[in-house]
PDB file of C-alpha atoms in Angstrom:
ATOM      1  CA  GLN A   1      21.860  15.543 -34.618  1.00  0.00           C
ATOM      2  CA  SER A   2      24.228  16.461 -31.826  1.00  0.00           C
ATOM      3  CA  ILE A   3      24.807  19.906 -30.358  1.00  0.00           C
ATOM      4  CA  ASP A   4      28.235  21.481 -30.730  1.00  0.00           C
ATOM      5  CA  LEU A   5      28.812  22.643 -27.156  1.00  0.00           C
ATOM      6  CA  MET A   6      31.856  24.623 -28.236  1.00  0.00           C
ATOM      7  CA  LYS A   7      29.445  27.160 -29.740  1.00  0.00           C
ATOM      8  CA  LEU A   8      27.675  27.642 -26.374  1.00  0.00           C
ATOM      9  CA  ARG A   9      30.610  29.146 -24.478  1.00  0.00           C
ATOM     10  CA  GLU A  10      28.468  31.937 -22.927  1.00  0.00           C
ATOM     11  CA  ILE A  11      25.731  29.658 -21.604  1.00  0.00           C
ATOM     12  CA  ARG A  12      25.014  30.019 -17.865  1.00  0.00           C
ATOM     13  CA  ALA A  13      22.255  27.413 -17.342  1.00  0.00           C
ATOM     14  CA  LEU A  14      21.962  24.033 -19.023  1.00  0.00           C
ATOM     15  CA  ASN A  15      19.107  21.553 -18.585  1.00  0.00           C
ATOM     16  CA  LEU A  16      19.746  18.080 -20.001  1.00  0.00           C
ATOM     17  CA  SER A  17      17.370  16.283 -17.635  1.00  0.00           C
ATOM     18  CA  ASN A  18      15.588  13.040 -18.452  1.00  0.00           C
ATOM     19  CA  ASN A  19      17.479  12.182 -21.585  1.00  0.00           C
ATOM     20  CA  GLY A  20      19.540   9.126 -22.424  1.00  0.00           C
ATOM     21  CA  LEU A  21      22.889  10.596 -21.423  1.00  0.00           C
ATOM     22  CA  HIS A  22      25.523   8.077 -20.393  1.00  0.00           C
ATOM     23  CA  ASP A  23      29.285   8.009 -20.021  1.00  0.00           C
ATOM     24  CA  THR A  24      31.446   5.867 -22.251  1.00  0.00           C
ATOM     25  CA  ALA A  25      34.884   4.378 -21.666  1.00  0.00           C
ATOM     26  CA  GLU A  26      36.312   7.146 -23.839  1.00  0.00           C
ATOM     27  CA  SER A  27      34.517  10.181 -22.452  1.00  0.00           C
ATOM     28  CA  SER A  28      32.536  11.637 -19.579  1.00  0.00           C
ATOM     29  CA  VAL A  29      29.433  13.658 -20.449  1.00  0.00           C
ATOM     30  CA  VAL A  30      30.061  16.120 -17.616  1.00  0.00           C
ATOM     31  CA  ALA A  31      33.748  16.554 -18.500  1.00  0.00           C
ATOM     32  CA  THR A  32      32.720  17.408 -22.067  1.00  0.00           C
ATOM     33  CA  ILE A  33      30.199  19.955 -20.808  1.00  0.00           C
ATOM     34  CA  ALA A  34      32.684  21.450 -18.337  1.00  0.00           C
ATOM     35  CA  SER A  35      35.391  21.896 -20.946  1.00  0.00           C
ATOM     36  CA  SER A  36      33.001  23.647 -23.338  1.00  0.00           C
ATOM     37  CA  CYS A  37      30.599  25.640 -21.152  1.00  0.00           C
ATOM     38  CA  VAL A  38      33.120  27.235 -18.810  1.00  0.00           C
ATOM     39  CA  LEU A  39      30.757  29.965 -17.501  1.00  0.00           C
ATOM     40  CA  LEU A  40      28.050  27.511 -16.453  1.00  0.00           C
ATOM     41  CA  GLU A  41      26.285  28.388 -13.180  1.00  0.00           C
ATOM     42  CA  GLN A  42      23.466  25.828 -13.234  1.00  0.00           C
ATOM     43  CA  LEU A  43      23.639  22.257 -14.512  1.00  0.00           C
ATOM     44  CA  LEU A  44      20.599  19.978 -14.483  1.00  0.00           C
ATOM     45  CA  VAL A  45      21.314  16.404 -15.564  1.00  0.00           C
ATOM     46  CA  GLN A  46      18.843  14.438 -13.453  1.00  0.00           C
ATOM     47  CA  GLY A  47      17.204  11.304 -14.779  1.00  0.00           C
ATOM     48  CA  ASN A  48      20.003  10.101 -17.025  1.00  0.00           C
ATOM     49  CA  ARG A  49      22.477   7.218 -16.746  1.00  0.00           C
ATOM     50  CA  LEU A  50      25.580   9.137 -15.705  1.00  0.00           C
ATOM     51  CA  GLN A  51      28.151   7.232 -13.674  1.00  0.00           C
ATOM     52  CA  SER A  52      30.568  10.093 -13.062  1.00  0.00           C
ATOM     53  CA  LEU A  53      30.621  13.826 -12.462  1.00  0.00           C
ATOM     54  CA  SER A  54      34.332  14.010 -13.118  1.00  0.00           C
ATOM     55  CA  GLY A  55      35.192  17.382 -14.599  1.00  0.00           C
ATOM     56  CA  LEU A  56      32.536  19.257 -12.654  1.00  0.00           C
ATOM     57  CA  GLU A  57      35.281  20.765 -10.501  1.00  0.00           C
ATOM     58  CA  LEU A  58      36.375  22.744 -13.581  1.00  0.00           C
ATOM     59  CA  LEU A  59      33.183  24.808 -13.419  1.00  0.00           C
ATOM     60  CA  VAL A  60      34.371  27.503 -11.019  1.00  0.00           C
ATOM     61  CA  ASN A  61      31.108  29.498 -11.357  1.00  0.00           C
ATOM     62  CA  LEU A  62      28.807  26.524 -10.752  1.00  0.00           C
ATOM     63  CA  ASP A  63      26.151  27.417  -8.165  1.00  0.00           C
ATOM     64  CA  THR A  64      23.607  24.610  -8.626  1.00  0.00           C
ATOM     65  CA  VAL A  65      23.862  21.015  -9.771  1.00  0.00           C
ATOM     66  CA  ASP A  66      21.076  18.456  -9.933  1.00  0.00           C
ATOM     67  CA  ALA A  67      22.389  15.015 -10.821  1.00  0.00           C
ATOM     68  CA  SER A  68      19.650  13.077  -9.068  1.00  0.00           C
ATOM     69  CA  PHE A  69      18.465   9.710 -10.373  1.00  0.00           C
ATOM     70  CA  ASN A  70      21.580   8.720 -12.255  1.00  0.00           C
ATOM     71  CA  ARG A  71      24.064   5.916 -11.555  1.00  0.00           C
ATOM     72  CA  LEU A  72      26.625   7.856  -9.532  1.00  0.00           C
ATOM     73  CA  VAL A  73      28.722   5.949  -7.021  1.00  0.00           C
ATOM     74  CA  SER A  74      30.924   8.863  -5.950  1.00  0.00           C
ATOM     75  CA  ILE A  75      30.896  12.625  -5.484  1.00  0.00           C
ATOM     76  CA  ASP A  76      34.671  12.860  -5.065  1.00  0.00           C
ATOM     77  CA  PHE A  77      34.812  15.799  -7.462  1.00  0.00           C
ATOM     78  CA  LEU A  78      33.720  17.876  -4.441  1.00  0.00           C
ATOM     79  CA  ARG A  79      37.207  17.434  -2.969  1.00  0.00           C
ATOM     80  CA  LYS A  80      38.736  19.185  -5.970  1.00  0.00           C
ATOM     81  CA  GLY A  81      36.758  22.388  -6.292  1.00  0.00           C
ATOM     82  CA  CYS A  82      33.389  23.996  -7.036  1.00  0.00           C
ATOM     83  CA  PRO A  83      33.927  26.969  -4.678  1.00  0.00           C
ATOM     84  CA  GLN A  84      30.661  28.692  -5.700  1.00  0.00           C
ATOM     85  CA  LEU A  85      28.469  25.600  -5.320  1.00  0.00           C
ATOM     86  CA  SER A  86      25.559  26.331  -2.986  1.00  0.00           C
ATOM     87  CA  ARG A  87      22.965  23.699  -3.940  1.00  0.00           C
ATOM     88  CA  ALA A  88      23.593  20.080  -4.918  1.00  0.00           C
ATOM     89  CA  ASP A  89      21.071  17.294  -5.415  1.00  0.00           C
ATOM     90  CA  PHE A  90      22.396  13.743  -5.737  1.00  0.00           C
ATOM     91  CA  ARG A  91      19.310  11.821  -4.573  1.00  0.00           C
ATOM     92  CA  GLY A  92      18.513   8.417  -6.011  1.00  0.00           C
ATOM     93  CA  ASN A  93      22.020   7.321  -6.953  1.00  0.00           C
ATOM     94  CA  ALA A  94      24.335   4.588  -5.625  1.00  0.00           C
ATOM     95  CA  ILE A  95      26.702   6.808  -3.609  1.00  0.00           C
ATOM     96  CA  GLY A  96      28.244   4.783  -0.798  1.00  0.00           C
ATOM     97  CA  LEU A  97      30.951   7.031   0.626  1.00  0.00           C
ATOM     98  CA  LEU A  98      31.238  10.725   1.316  1.00  0.00           C
ATOM     99  CA  PRO A  99      34.478  12.366   0.245  1.00  0.00           C
ATOM    100  CA  SER A 100      36.926  13.316   2.951  1.00  0.00           C
ATOM    101  CA  SER A 101      37.711  16.929   3.717  1.00  0.00           C
ATOM    102  CA  SER A 102      40.195  18.685   1.466  1.00  0.00           C
ATOM    103  CA  GLY A 103      39.456  22.295   2.338  1.00  0.00           C
ATOM    104  CA  LYS A 104      38.738  23.212  -1.287  1.00  0.00           C
ATOM    105  CA  LEU A 105      34.949  23.046  -1.300  1.00  0.00           C
ATOM    106  CA  CYS A 106      34.013  23.751   2.264  1.00  0.00           C
ATOM    107  CA  GLY A 107      35.812  26.342   4.278  1.00  0.00           C
ATOM    108  CA  LYS A 108      35.314  29.904   5.421  1.00  0.00           C
ATOM    109  CA  LYS A 109      34.327  31.046   1.934  1.00  0.00           C
ATOM    110  CA  ALA A 110      32.403  27.926   0.912  1.00  0.00           C
ATOM    111  CA  ARG A 111      28.822  28.478  -0.154  1.00  0.00           C
ATOM    112  CA  LEU A 112      27.343  24.976   0.075  1.00  0.00           C
ATOM    113  CA  THR A 113      24.048  25.395   1.934  1.00  0.00           C
ATOM    114  CA  HIS A 114      21.819  22.638   0.496  1.00  0.00           C
ATOM    115  CA  LEU A 115      22.931  19.058  -0.085  1.00  0.00           C
ATOM    116  CA  ILE A 116      20.513  16.260  -0.905  1.00  0.00           C
ATOM    117  CA  LEU A 117      21.830  12.708  -0.654  1.00  0.00           C
ATOM    118  CA  TYR A 118      18.437  11.073  -0.113  1.00  0.00           C
ATOM    119  CA  ARG A 119      18.102   7.412  -1.172  1.00  0.00           C
ATOM    120  CA  ASN A 120      21.711   6.441  -1.758  1.00  0.00           C
ATOM    121  CA  GLN A 121      23.822   3.724  -0.119  1.00  0.00           C
ATOM    122  CA  ILE A 122      25.710   5.730   2.491  1.00  0.00           C
ATOM    123  CA  LYS A 123      26.537   3.628   5.561  1.00  0.00           C
ATOM    124  CA  ASN A 124      28.351   6.106   7.781  1.00  0.00           C
ATOM    125  CA  ILE A 125      29.438   9.704   8.099  1.00  0.00           C
ATOM    126  CA  PRO A 126      33.126   9.646   9.074  1.00  0.00           C
ATOM    127  CA  THR A 127      34.774  12.371  11.147  1.00  0.00           C
ATOM    128  CA  ASP A 128      36.971  13.398   8.215  1.00  0.00           C
ATOM    129  CA  SER A 129      33.968  13.895   5.903  1.00  0.00           C
ATOM    130  CA  PHE A 130      33.895  17.139   3.949  1.00  0.00           C
ATOM    131  CA  LEU A 131      30.617  17.941   5.757  1.00  0.00           C
ATOM    132  CA  ARG A 132      32.453  18.961   8.912  1.00  0.00           C
ATOM    133  CA  ASP A 133      33.965  21.903   7.036  1.00  0.00           C
ATOM    134  CA  CYS A 134      30.686  23.287   5.705  1.00  0.00           C
ATOM    135  CA  PRO A 135      29.760  26.048   8.148  1.00  0.00           C
ATOM    136  CA  ARG A 136      26.969  27.446   5.953  1.00  0.00           C
ATOM    137  CA  MET A 137      25.084  24.159   5.554  1.00  0.00           C
ATOM    138  CA  GLU A 138      21.373  24.809   6.155  1.00  0.00           C
ATOM    139  CA  HIS A 139      19.752  21.722   4.628  1.00  0.00           C
ATOM    140  CA  LEU A 140      21.286  18.246   4.630  1.00  0.00           C
ATOM    141  CA  ASP A 141      19.072  15.350   3.526  1.00  0.00           C
ATOM    142  CA  LEU A 142      20.480  11.895   4.281  1.00  0.00           C
ATOM    143  CA  GLY A 143      17.136  10.090   4.443  1.00  0.00           C
ATOM    144  CA  LYS A 144      16.654   6.550   3.065  1.00  0.00           C
ATOM    145  CA  ASN A 145      20.326   5.570   3.199  1.00  0.00           C
ATOM    146  CA  ARG A 146      21.920   2.742   5.175  1.00  0.00           C
ATOM    147  CA  ILE A 147      23.510   4.881   7.855  1.00  0.00           C
ATOM    148  CA  GLU A 148      24.642   2.946  10.906  1.00  0.00           C
ATOM    149  CA  LYS A 149      27.123   5.422  12.392  1.00  0.00           C
ATOM    150  CA  VAL A 150      27.367   9.184  12.433  1.00  0.00           C
ATOM    151  CA  TYR A 151      30.456  11.008  13.632  1.00  0.00           C
ATOM    152  CA  PHE A 152      30.542  14.825  13.538  1.00  0.00           C
TER     153      PHE A 152
END
């Protein structure tokens, strides 16, 4: 039986880790969650088969996301929003490029302090990466990637 997320509109933390979640051509798991659980502050979806986090930018109260060990190739949603996001774990995916700066996530009021991108496929950190606009960053893990060039 499936859960009707529309009935969980007040939920603040959701753990769907280590399930069989996967996106389909018709719908994104995260977009469905974001449209239903609008007050969500913590989302744990590690250990699934998600290919996209599209829709995550709709969660304006989101503080923590763990989407490690999925099949993500991009974290471009970070360019669109998530102003309250302080901790993000994307280790063990297939992310190859970091999004460029847009000023929406990282700026004077941005809260991102911990970002884990361990064991992905990142080859370089370009000068226009969103990382350059994250003044509160305390912990950045880029270990076990394919980084050849770093520009800050």
